[in-house]
mmCIF file of C-alpha atoms and ligand atoms in Angstrom:
data_model
loop_
_atom_site.group_PDB
_atom_site.id
_atom_site.type_symbol
_atom_site.label_atom_id
_atom_site.label_comp_id
_atom_site.label_asym_id
_atom_site.label_seq_id
_atom_site.Cartn_x
_atom_site.Cartn_y
_atom_site.Cartn_z
ATOM 1 C CA MET A 1 10.556 -28.220 19.354
ATOM 2 C CA LEU A 2 7.203 -29.125 19.256
ATOM 3 C CA PHE A 3 5.330 -25.634 19.248
ATOM 4 C CA LYS A 4 7.490 -25.025 16.011
ATOM 5 C CA GLN A 5 5.980 -27.617 14.364
ATOM 6 C CA ILE A 6 2.500 -27.266 15.935
ATOM 7 C CA ASN A 7 3.895 -23.157 14.807
ATOM 8 C CA LYS A 8 3.890 -24.024 11.159
ATOM 9 C CA LEU A 9 0.796 -26.772 11.445
ATOM 10 C CA SER A 10 -1.729 -23.599 12.579
ATOM 11 C CA ASN A 11 -0.175 -21.101 10.366
ATOM 12 C CA VAL A 12 -1.519 -23.809 7.272
ATOM 13 C CA PHE A 13 -4.339 -24.043 8.424
ATOM 14 C CA LEU A 14 -4.522 -20.134 9.028
ATOM 15 C CA LYS A 15 -3.220 -19.281 5.397
ATOM 16 C CA LYS A 16 -6.591 -22.242 3.581
ATOM 17 C CA ILE A 17 -8.539 -19.311 5.434
ATOM 18 C CA ASP A 18 -7.649 -16.098 4.420
ATOM 19 C CA LYS A 19 -8.041 -16.371 1.059
ATOM 20 C CA ILE A 20 -6.785 -13.161 -0.103
ATOM 21 C CA GLU A 21 -2.779 -13.175 1.240
ATOM 22 C CA VAL A 22 -1.334 -9.554 2.155
ATOM 23 C CA VAL A 23 2.513 -8.450 2.653
ATOM 24 C CA PRO A 24 2.345 -4.965 3.365
ATOM 25 C CA ASN A 25 6.093 -4.896 3.000
ATOM 26 C CA LYS A 26 5.582 -5.746 -1.207
ATOM 27 C CA CYS A 27 2.970 -3.212 -0.818
ATOM 28 C CA LEU A 28 4.010 0.638 -2.588
ATOM 29 C CA LYS A 29 2.104 2.636 -0.475
ATOM 30 C CA VAL A 30 3.718 0.734 2.609
ATOM 31 C CA ARG A 31 7.350 1.128 1.369
ATOM 32 C CA ALA A 32 6.803 5.795 0.407
ATOM 33 C CA VAL A 33 4.090 7.209 1.654
ATOM 34 C CA THR A 34 4.320 9.392 -1.090
ATOM 35 C CA SER A 35 3.356 6.010 -4.046
ATOM 36 C CA SER A 36 0.901 6.996 -6.041
ATOM 37 C CA CYS A 37 -0.856 4.012 -5.779
ATOM 38 C CA SER A 38 -4.189 3.165 -5.159
ATOM 39 C CA GLY A 39 -4.602 0.284 -7.495
ATOM 40 C CA CYS A 40 -6.741 -1.834 -4.459
ATOM 41 C CA VAL A 41 -8.172 0.126 -2.513
ATOM 42 C CA ASP A 42 -9.457 2.477 -6.015
ATOM 43 C CA VAL A 43 -11.040 -1.271 -7.422
ATOM 44 C CA CYS A 44 -12.400 -2.533 -4.060
ATOM 45 C CA PRO A 45 -16.096 -2.029 -4.046
ATOM 46 C CA VAL A 46 -16.553 -1.918 -0.025
ATOM 47 C CA SER A 47 -14.137 0.018 0.131
ATOM 48 C CA SER A 48 -12.356 -1.966 2.586
ATOM 49 C CA ILE A 49 -8.348 -1.539 1.915
ATOM 50 C CA GLN A 50 -6.792 1.252 4.237
ATOM 51 C CA ILE A 51 -3.459 1.089 3.913
ATOM 52 C CA GLU A 52 -1.514 2.803 7.108
ATOM 53 C CA VAL A 53 2.025 2.799 7.242
ATOM 54 C CA ASP A 54 3.394 -0.567 8.409
ATOM 55 C CA SER A 55 0.332 -2.197 6.980
ATOM 56 C CA ILE A 56 -2.359 -2.808 5.141
ATOM 57 C CA GLU A 57 -6.075 -3.272 6.828
ATOM 58 C CA ILE A 58 -8.470 -5.637 4.991
ATOM 59 C CA SER A 59 -12.182 -4.601 7.334
ATOM 60 C CA SER A 60 -14.814 -7.410 7.827
ATOM 61 C CA ASN A 61 -17.354 -6.408 5.233
ATOM 62 C CA CYS A 62 -14.429 -8.155 2.737
ATOM 63 C CA ILE A 63 -15.920 -9.712 -0.237
ATOM 64 C CA ASN A 64 -13.430 -11.904 -1.018
ATOM 65 C CA CYS A 65 -13.851 -11.219 -4.289
ATOM 66 C CA GLY A 66 -10.735 -10.757 -5.085
ATOM 67 C CA ILE A 67 -10.221 -7.794 -7.926
ATOM 68 C CA CYS A 68 -7.935 -6.107 -5.078
ATOM 69 C CA THR A 69 -5.444 -8.896 -6.386
ATOM 70 C CA SER A 70 -5.287 -8.726 -10.042
ATOM 71 C CA VAL A 71 -4.555 -5.071 -9.814
ATOM 72 C CA CYS A 72 -2.359 -4.977 -7.443
ATOM 73 C CA PRO A 73 1.158 -5.251 -9.031
ATOM 74 C CA THR A 74 3.658 -6.584 -6.649
ATOM 75 C CA ASN A 75 1.463 -9.540 -4.857
ATOM 76 C CA ALA A 76 1.291 -7.052 -1.285
ATOM 77 C CA LEU A 77 -2.355 -8.659 -2.332
ATOM 78 C CA LYS A 78 -2.721 -12.295 -3.385
ATOM 79 C CA TRP A 79 -5.029 -14.409 -4.730
ATOM 80 C CA ASN A 80 -4.318 -17.957 -1.851
ATOM 81 C CA HIS A 81 -7.620 -20.267 -2.815
ATOM 82 C CA PRO A 82 -7.061 -21.299 -4.662
ATOM 83 C CA PRO A 83 -3.611 -19.680 -6.046
ATOM 84 C CA LEU A 84 -3.387 -18.560 -9.412
ATOM 85 C CA ILE A 85 -1.370 -21.722 -10.695
ATOM 86 C CA GLN A 86 -3.785 -24.540 -9.227
ATOM 87 C CA LEU A 87 -6.587 -21.843 -11.629
ATOM 88 C CA PHE A 88 -4.619 -22.152 -14.995
ATOM 89 C CA ASN A 89 -3.458 -26.006 -14.930
ATOM 90 C CA LYS A 90 -6.897 -26.931 -13.785
ATOM 91 C CA ILE A 91 -8.588 -25.278 -16.641
ATOM 92 C CA VAL A 92 -5.352 -26.427 -19.134
ATOM 93 C CA ARG A 93 -6.356 -29.798 -17.828
ATOM 94 C CA LEU A 94 -9.658 -30.019 -18.335
ATOM 95 C CA SER A 95 -9.375 -27.940 -22.348
ATOM 96 C CA GLU A 96 -7.019 -31.091 -22.751
ATOM 97 C CA GLU A 97 -10.028 -33.513 -22.129
ATOM 98 C CA GLY A 98 -10.992 -32.421 -25.698
ATOM 99 C CA GLN A 99 -15.018 -30.626 -24.148
ATOM 100 C CA ALA A 100 -15.578 -26.657 -23.761
ATOM 101 C CA VAL A 101 -15.175 -25.232 -20.381
ATOM 102 C CA TYR A 102 -16.228 -22.227 -19.358
ATOM 103 C CA ILE A 103 -15.541 -19.881 -16.463
ATOM 104 C CA ALA A 104 -17.939 -17.570 -15.096
ATOM 105 C CA CYS A 105 -18.404 -15.971 -11.360
ATOM 106 C CA SER A 106 -19.289 -17.299 -9.025
ATOM 107 C CA SER A 107 -22.997 -15.483 -9.497
ATOM 108 C CA SER A 108 -24.011 -17.379 -13.100
ATOM 109 C CA ILE A 109 -23.634 -20.708 -12.140
ATOM 110 C CA ASN A 110 -26.953 -23.325 -12.142
ATOM 111 C CA SER A 111 -26.201 -25.516 -9.183
ATOM 112 C CA ASP A 112 -26.869 -28.134 -11.996
ATOM 113 C CA CYS A 113 -24.798 -27.047 -14.636
ATOM 114 C CA LYS A 114 -23.106 -30.486 -15.741
ATOM 115 C CA ALA A 115 -20.321 -28.767 -17.675
ATOM 116 C CA ASN A 116 -16.809 -27.919 -16.977
ATOM 117 C CA VAL A 117 -16.527 -25.250 -15.264
ATOM 118 C CA VAL A 118 -13.643 -23.239 -13.849
ATOM 119 C CA GLU A 119 -15.683 -20.467 -10.404
ATOM 120 C CA VAL A 120 -14.152 -17.871 -9.526
ATOM 121 C CA PRO A 121 -16.008 -14.939 -7.134
ATOM 122 C CA CYS A 122 -15.475 -12.762 -9.669
ATOM 123 C CA LEU A 123 -14.014 -12.319 -13.486
ATOM 124 C CA GLY A 124 -12.677 -9.350 -12.263
ATOM 125 C CA MET A 125 -9.826 -10.938 -9.755
ATOM 126 C CA LEU A 126 -8.463 -13.036 -12.766
ATOM 127 C CA PRO A 127 -5.144 -10.624 -13.795
ATOM 128 C CA GLN A 128 -4.260 -10.186 -18.318
ATOM 129 C CA GLU A 129 -1.295 -12.474 -17.326
ATOM 130 C CA LEU A 130 -3.262 -15.594 -16.497
ATOM 131 C CA TRP A 131 -5.401 -14.429 -19.334
ATOM 132 C CA MET A 132 -2.635 -14.218 -21.884
ATOM 133 C CA SER A 133 -1.499 -17.790 -19.827
ATOM 134 C CA ILE A 134 -5.128 -19.676 -20.709
ATOM 135 C CA GLY A 135 -5.541 -18.051 -24.017
ATOM 136 C CA MET A 136 -1.939 -19.875 -25.492
ATOM 137 C CA ASN A 137 -2.731 -22.577 -24.243
ATOM 138 C CA THR A 138 -6.440 -24.529 -23.920
ATOM 139 C CA SER A 139 -8.838 -24.225 -27.306
ATOM 140 C CA GLN A 140 -12.639 -24.356 -26.318
ATOM 141 C CA LEU A 141 -12.778 -21.924 -23.837
ATOM 142 C CA ARG A 142 -15.692 -19.863 -22.992
ATOM 143 C CA ILE A 143 -15.806 -16.743 -20.273
ATOM 144 C CA ILE A 144 -19.148 -17.204 -19.351
ATOM 145 C CA TYR A 145 -20.367 -12.979 -19.106
ATOM 146 C CA ASP A 146 -23.175 -11.125 -19.761
ATOM 147 C CA SER A 147 -22.505 -7.545 -19.305
ATOM 148 C CA LYS A 148 -26.418 -7.017 -17.755
ATOM 149 C CA HIS A 149 -25.739 -9.335 -14.731
ATOM 150 C CA CYS A 150 -22.583 -7.075 -14.033
ATOM 151 C CA ARG A 151 -24.758 -3.718 -13.747
ATOM 152 C CA GLY A 152 -27.101 -5.839 -10.832
ATOM 153 C CA CYS A 153 -23.899 -6.919 -9.100
ATOM 154 C CA ILE A 154 -22.203 -5.918 -5.578
ATOM 155 C CA ASN A 155 -18.708 -6.847 -6.793
ATOM 156 C CA SER A 156 -19.460 -2.880 -8.685
ATOM 157 C CA THR A 157 -15.800 -2.644 -9.893
ATOM 158 C CA GLY A 158 -15.567 -6.023 -11.078
ATOM 159 C CA GLU A 159 -16.467 -5.569 -15.538
ATOM 160 C CA GLU A 160 -14.514 -3.187 -16.120
ATOM 161 C CA VAL A 161 -11.322 -4.212 -14.502
ATOM 162 C CA PHE A 162 -12.356 -7.593 -16.158
ATOM 163 C CA LEU A 163 -12.765 -6.474 -19.363
ATOM 164 C CA LYS A 164 -9.583 -3.913 -19.542
ATOM 165 C CA GLN A 165 -6.901 -6.817 -18.763
ATOM 166 C CA LEU A 166 -9.054 -9.266 -20.781
ATOM 167 C CA LYS A 167 -8.451 -6.704 -23.673
ATOM 168 C CA SER A 168 -5.601 -6.256 -22.708
ATOM 169 C CA ALA A 169 -4.302 -9.645 -22.728
ATOM 170 C CA GLU A 170 -6.052 -9.637 -25.732
ATOM 171 C CA SER A 171 -3.914 -7.567 -28.045
ATOM 172 C CA ASN A 172 -0.551 -9.043 -26.701
ATOM 173 C CA ILE A 173 -1.771 -12.760 -28.000
ATOM 174 C CA ASN A 174 -3.886 -11.805 -30.814
ATOM 175 C CA LYS A 175 -6.558 -14.246 -29.847
ATOM 176 C CA VAL A 176 -10.194 -13.028 -28.805
ATOM 177 C CA PHE A 177 -12.091 -15.251 -25.742
ATOM 178 C CA HIS A 178 -14.605 -16.554 -26.437
ATOM 179 C CA MET A 179 -17.728 -14.679 -24.768
ATOM 180 C CA THR A 180 -21.627 -15.947 -24.687
ATOM 181 C CA SER A 181 -24.225 -15.853 -21.679
ATOM 182 C CA SER A 182 -25.111 -18.546 -21.067
ATOM 183 C CA PHE A 183 -24.092 -22.043 -20.622
ATOM 184 C CA ASP A 184 -24.363 -24.555 -24.023
ATOM 185 C CA TYR A 185 -25.391 -28.136 -22.046
ATOM 186 C CA LEU A 186 -27.812 -27.662 -19.614
ATOM 187 C CA ASN A 187 -29.867 -29.747 -17.392
ATOM 188 C CA SER A 188 -29.677 -32.155 -19.366
ATOM 189 C CA LYS A 189 -30.070 -36.111 -18.727
ATOM 190 C CA ASN A 190 -30.019 -36.699 -14.392
ATOM 191 C CA GLU A 191 -27.783 -38.892 -14.590
ATOM 192 C CA GLU A 192 -24.822 -37.375 -16.390
ATOM 193 C CA ILE A 193 -25.004 -34.123 -14.005
ATOM 194 C CA GLU A 194 -24.921 -36.557 -11.589
ATOM 195 C CA ASN A 195 -21.606 -38.506 -13.014
ATOM 196 C CA HIS A 196 -20.643 -34.834 -13.788
ATOM 197 C CA ASN A 197 -21.698 -33.827 -9.803
ATOM 198 C CA ARG A 198 -19.294 -36.269 -8.313
ATOM 199 C CA ARG A 199 -16.214 -35.602 -10.717
ATOM 200 C CA ARG A 200 -16.718 -32.082 -10.007
ATOM 201 C CA PHE A 201 -16.718 -32.868 -5.960
ATOM 202 C CA LEU A 202 -13.948 -34.527 -6.056
ATOM 203 C CA SER A 203 -11.280 -33.523 -8.901
ATOM 204 C CA PHE A 204 -13.112 -29.877 -5.831
ATOM 205 C CA LEU A 205 -11.528 -32.858 -2.543
ATOM 206 C CA LEU A 206 -8.461 -33.012 -5.462
ATOM 207 C CA GLU A 207 -8.208 -29.746 -5.449
ATOM 208 C CA GLU A 208 -7.831 -29.090 -2.190
ATOM 209 C CA VAL A 209 -5.537 -31.406 -1.139
ATOM 210 C CA LYS A 210 -3.148 -30.577 -4.019
ATOM 211 C CA GLU A 211 -3.290 -26.335 -1.771
ATOM 212 C CA THR A 212 -2.588 -27.436 1.077
ATOM 213 C CA ASN A 213 0.273 -29.518 0.589
ATOM 214 C CA THR A 214 1.813 -26.023 -1.558
ATOM 215 C CA ILE A 215 0.935 -23.841 1.829
ATOM 216 C CA THR A 216 2.738 -27.049 3.943
ATOM 217 C CA VAL A 217 5.922 -27.076 1.773
ATOM 218 C CA LYS A 218 6.190 -23.395 1.239
ATOM 219 C CA GLU A 219 6.002 -23.411 5.848
ATOM 220 C CA VAL A 220 8.086 -26.305 6.305
ATOM 221 C CA LEU A 221 11.211 -24.542 3.941
ATOM 222 C CA GLU A 222 10.142 -21.439 5.426
ATOM 223 C CA VAL A 223 9.776 -19.401 3.037
ATOM 224 C CA SER A 224 10.824 -15.426 3.573
ATOM 225 C CA THR A 225 9.169 -12.692 3.964
ATOM 226 C CA PRO A 226 9.773 -9.438 2.400
ATOM 227 C CA LEU A 227 12.195 -7.455 5.049
ATOM 228 C CA SER A 228 11.033 -3.824 5.712
ATOM 229 C CA PRO A 229 13.333 -0.939 3.957
ATOM 230 C CA PHE A 230 14.584 -0.136 7.515
ATOM 231 C CA ASP A 231 15.647 -4.392 7.991
ATOM 232 C CA LYS A 232 17.087 -4.301 4.791
ATOM 233 C CA PHE A 233 19.501 -1.290 5.058
ATOM 234 C CA ASN A 234 20.125 -2.493 8.496
ATOM 235 C CA ARG A 235 20.882 -5.536 7.008
ATOM 236 C CA TYR A 236 22.432 -4.532 3.990
ATOM 237 C CA HIS A 237 25.156 -2.067 6.300
ATOM 238 C CA THR A 238 25.742 -5.798 8.451
ATOM 239 C CA VAL A 239 26.160 -7.900 6.465
ATOM 240 C CA LEU A 240 28.743 -5.152 4.968
ATOM 241 C CA SER A 241 30.942 -4.412 7.785
ATOM 242 C CA ASP A 242 31.185 -7.969 8.330
ATOM 243 C CA LEU A 243 32.672 -7.925 5.339
ATOM 244 C CA GLU A 244 35.024 -5.195 5.526
ATOM 245 C CA GLU A 245 36.183 -7.178 8.357
ATOM 246 C CA VAL A 246 37.761 -9.487 6.972
ATOM 247 C CA ALA A 247 38.438 -7.911 3.196
ATOM 248 C CA GLU A 248 41.502 -7.869 3.601
ATOM 249 C CA GLU A 249 42.422 -11.751 3.929
ATOM 250 C CA VAL A 250 39.592 -12.394 1.122
ATOM 251 C CA SER A 251 38.944 -9.128 -1.346
ATOM 252 C CA GLU A 252 36.744 -11.746 -3.498
ATOM 253 C CA MET A 253 34.342 -12.031 -0.873
ATOM 254 C CA LYS A 254 32.972 -8.782 -1.816
ATOM 255 C CA ASN A 255 31.104 -10.313 -4.062
ATOM 256 C CA THR A 256 29.360 -12.234 -1.812
ATOM 257 C CA LEU A 257 27.528 -9.384 -1.005
ATOM 258 C CA VAL A 258 25.168 -8.793 -3.717
ATOM 259 C CA ASP A 259 25.391 -13.684 -4.547
ATOM 260 C CA ARG A 260 23.070 -13.273 -1.597
ATOM 261 C CA PHE A 261 20.562 -10.651 -3.026
ATOM 262 C CA LEU A 262 21.101 -11.112 -6.106
ATOM 263 C CA ASP A 263 19.829 -15.159 -5.363
ATOM 264 C CA ASP A 264 17.363 -14.246 -2.235
ATOM 265 C CA THR A 265 14.832 -15.904 -1.934
ATOM 266 C CA VAL A 266 12.301 -13.670 -2.687
ATOM 267 C CA ILE A 267 10.855 -13.607 -5.837
ATOM 268 C CA HIS A 268 9.147 -12.203 -8.432
ATOM 269 C CA THR A 269 5.383 -11.946 -9.118
ATOM 270 C CA ASP A 270 2.379 -14.990 -9.668
ATOM 271 C CA LYS A 271 1.953 -12.057 -12.983
ATOM 272 C CA ARG A 272 5.056 -12.586 -13.244
ATOM 273 C CA ALA A 273 5.812 -15.862 -12.784
ATOM 274 C CA PHE A 274 2.513 -17.061 -15.726
ATOM 275 C CA LEU A 275 4.542 -14.460 -18.271
ATOM 276 C CA PHE A 276 8.001 -16.506 -17.727
ATOM 277 C CA ALA A 277 6.389 -19.959 -18.628
ATOM 278 C CA GLU A 278 5.494 -18.692 -21.436
ATOM 279 C CA PHE A 279 8.316 -17.103 -23.236
ATOM 280 C CA LYS A 280 9.843 -20.562 -22.124
ATOM 281 C CA ARG A 281 7.756 -21.621 -24.522
ATOM 282 C CA TYR A 282 6.309 -19.138 -26.910
ATOM 283 C CA PRO A 283 10.394 -17.965 -26.885
ATOM 284 C CA GLU A 284 8.803 -15.029 -29.602
ATOM 285 C CA LEU A 285 6.706 -14.054 -27.499
ATOM 286 C CA GLN A 286 9.439 -12.243 -25.849
ATOM 287 C CA GLU A 287 9.979 -10.062 -29.035
ATOM 288 C CA LYS A 288 6.227 -9.050 -29.258
ATOM 289 C CA LEU A 289 6.137 -7.637 -26.136
ATOM 290 C CA ALA A 290 7.146 -4.482 -24.144
ATOM 291 C CA PHE A 291 8.268 -3.746 -20.191
ATOM 292 C CA LEU A 292 9.047 -0.194 -18.802
ATOM 293 C CA ILE A 293 12.660 -1.021 -17.137
ATOM 294 C CA PRO A 294 14.193 1.537 -14.721
ATOM 295 C CA ASN A 295 17.298 3.604 -15.812
ATOM 296 C CA ILE A 296 19.612 5.370 -14.198
ATOM 297 C CA ASP A 297 21.570 8.442 -15.725
ATOM 298 C CA ASN A 298 24.831 9.028 -14.257
ATOM 299 C CA SER A 299 24.193 11.842 -12.661
ATOM 300 C CA CYS A 300 22.993 9.329 -10.219
ATOM 301 C CA THR A 301 24.169 10.385 -5.843
ATOM 302 C CA ARG A 302 24.675 6.616 -5.066
ATOM 303 C CA CYS A 303 22.278 6.837 -2.010
ATOM 304 C CA GLY A 304 20.206 4.115 -2.813
ATOM 305 C CA ALA A 305 17.119 5.075 -1.099
ATOM 306 C CA CYS A 306 16.089 3.012 -4.717
ATOM 307 C CA ALA A 307 17.666 -0.169 -3.728
ATOM 308 C CA PHE A 308 16.067 0.129 0.209
ATOM 309 C CA LEU A 309 12.834 1.419 -1.261
ATOM 310 C CA CYS A 310 12.695 -1.697 -4.894
ATOM 311 C CA PRO A 311 9.733 -3.971 -3.367
ATOM 312 C CA THR A 312 10.986 -7.039 -4.587
ATOM 313 C CA ASP A 313 14.872 -6.523 -4.043
ATOM 314 C CA ALA A 314 14.816 -5.624 -7.548
ATOM 315 C CA LEU A 315 17.744 -3.567 -7.205
ATOM 316 C CA VAL A 316 21.009 -3.997 -5.137
ATOM 317 C CA MET A 317 23.885 -1.798 -4.749
ATOM 318 C CA ASP A 318 26.963 -3.009 -5.590
ATOM 319 C CA GLY A 319 29.380 -0.324 -3.473
ATOM 320 C CA GLU A 320 29.816 2.402 -6.518
ATOM 321 C CA ASN A 321 27.520 0.469 -8.819
ATOM 322 C CA ILE A 322 23.551 -0.370 -9.144
ATOM 323 C CA ILE A 323 22.396 -3.716 -10.422
ATOM 324 C CA LEU A 324 19.006 -4.504 -11.414
ATOM 325 C CA ALA A 325 17.921 -8.499 -10.492
ATOM 326 C CA THR A 326 15.933 -8.702 -14.331
ATOM 327 C CA ASN A 327 12.987 -12.213 -12.760
ATOM 328 C CA LYS A 328 12.458 -9.864 -9.988
ATOM 329 C CA CYS A 329 11.407 -6.287 -11.714
ATOM 330 C CA VAL A 330 8.334 -5.896 -11.380
ATOM 331 C CA SER A 331 7.420 -2.330 -13.268
ATOM 332 C CA CYS A 332 6.326 -0.764 -10.765
ATOM 333 C CA GLY A 333 7.968 2.466 -11.528
ATOM 334 C CA LEU A 334 8.514 3.480 -7.327
ATOM 335 C CA CYS A 335 11.845 3.511 -7.976
ATOM 336 C CA GLU A 336 11.845 6.197 -10.144
ATOM 337 C CA GLU A 337 8.879 7.837 -8.192
ATOM 338 C CA ILE A 338 10.854 8.431 -5.165
ATOM 339 C CA CYS A 339 14.477 8.831 -6.757
ATOM 340 C CA TYR A 340 14.301 12.340 -5.216
ATOM 341 C CA GLU A 341 16.900 13.879 -8.241
ATOM 342 C CA LYS A 342 15.982 12.469 -10.860
ATOM 343 C CA HIS A 343 17.585 10.280 -12.366
ATOM 344 C CA ILE A 344 15.515 7.105 -12.314
ATOM 345 C CA HIS A 345 13.375 6.926 -15.427
ATOM 346 C CA MET A 346 11.524 3.941 -16.827
ATOM 347 C CA ASN A 347 12.637 2.377 -20.283
ATOM 348 C CA LEU A 348 10.074 0.302 -22.588
ATOM 349 C CA LYS A 349 12.280 -3.112 -23.450
ATOM 350 C CA LYS A 350 11.337 -5.972 -24.691
ATOM 351 C CA GLY A 351 10.122 -9.128 -23.597
ATOM 352 C CA LEU A 352 14.041 -10.039 -24.793
ATOM 353 C CA PHE A 353 15.850 -7.902 -22.174
ATOM 354 C CA PHE A 354 14.583 -10.840 -18.967
ATOM 355 C CA LYS A 355 17.577 -13.014 -20.841
ATOM 356 C CA GLU A 356 20.333 -11.374 -19.269
ATOM 357 C CA LYS A 357 19.682 -12.611 -14.858
ATOM 358 C CA PHE A 358 21.049 -9.370 -14.147
ATOM 359 C CA VAL A 359 22.171 -5.687 -15.281
ATOM 360 C CA TYR A 360 24.672 -2.713 -13.979
ATOM 361 C CA LEU A 361 22.136 0.028 -14.227
ATOM 362 C CA LEU A 362 24.923 2.063 -13.022
HETATM 363 S S1 LIG B 1 -2.803 -1.964 -5.451
HETATM 364 FE FE1 LIG B 1 -0.195 -2.915 -3.996
HETATM 365 S S2 LIG B 1 1.007 -2.052 -4.403
HETATM 366 FE FE2 LIG B 1 -0.601 -0.633 -4.570
HETATM 367 S S3 LIG B 1 -1.476 0.041 -2.609
HETATM 368 FE FE3 LIG B 1 -2.592 -1.367 -3.364
HETATM 369 S S4 LIG B 1 -1.433 -3.134 -2.078
HETATM 370 FE FE4 LIG B 1 -0.104 -1.207 -1.912
HETATM 371 S S1 LIG B 2 13.267 -2.026 -9.873
HETATM 372 FE FE1 LIG B 2 11.685 0.268 -10.259
HETATM 373 S S2 LIG B 2 10.355 -0.802 -11.290
HETATM 374 FE FE2 LIG B 2 11.396 -2.518 -10.007
HETATM 375 S S3 LIG B 2 10.260 -3.979 -8.611
HETATM 376 FE FE3 LIG B 2 12.026 -2.479 -8.503
HETATM 377 S S4 LIG B 2 11.277 -0.232 -7.473
HETATM 378 FE FE4 LIG B 2 10.089 -1.245 -9.163
#
């Protein structure tokens, strides 16, 4: 018992040390070696990422810029220090205080700057969903961006990823973010600088406590990590055969299998979570935005490969049927890629589609 508690505690600290959380079972390439995804490898500025058959190796030259986390569709690589939701909350809180809020990469920040700054390792680590949420919920936001500075930076791919994510967010929410190459209020009175630094330190402490708390709660609740396709396959058959034994007596228990998979704790990604939060706040966005969602032809042979390989457990086999748990699908397209006989096609669907908790694709 004591050992278990100590183990949980040490996990909390280890997770805080790792800025990037790595969950190989969610990686498209680990789940299906034929996947064409190489997003993280392509953008890593120091070539630190190696995808193996059953693992993701990050070498010690990783500079923790976080750019890989913004392009990974499934959260196999996830920024954890602080989690994106804490960055978002901080930006909104500062913005509600009525002053200009700046987002800047660490290398652009002057130590005696007194402005409201939210510092990130690289602007390219922020995904478009976060920019959308920030854009919808703040005013007076400024991004400190200077192309010349980016070109001299070790994060050589950061600028391209940043501009791509930002532009797509701008076009989705019809808003242009304010960019500036320097802070407006630098180096004013010493007293103000001191007060600001004190506020910054206190706010840093508060964020650290919150973050540790979030990770501790996850550990205590033992939030599950996704199963490998093989474990998932075994589990499916174990549960299925268990159910078959009692099926005659309790025929209605058949639905339990599907319910268990649909209700599993794994998770839509933090990027999708931002979108769903905005859908709630601004329902009109559901009409405007469209997402690639799988569609399955009736000629499908029900081999089940898509359901076992789907990295977010969005597809569930129910005997002859295949169900899509809409809010778990991240539009990664792996199911379309791995379907040997090409029975799956990704089609654009409006955000309204997510209103249904699940749909029968077959
Ligand atoms: S971007 Fe994510 S899913 Fe794609 S290869 Fe990298 S870790 Fe895997
Ligand atoms: S259903 Fe298909 S597109 Fe959606 S998350 Fe699963 S594999 Fe990716």
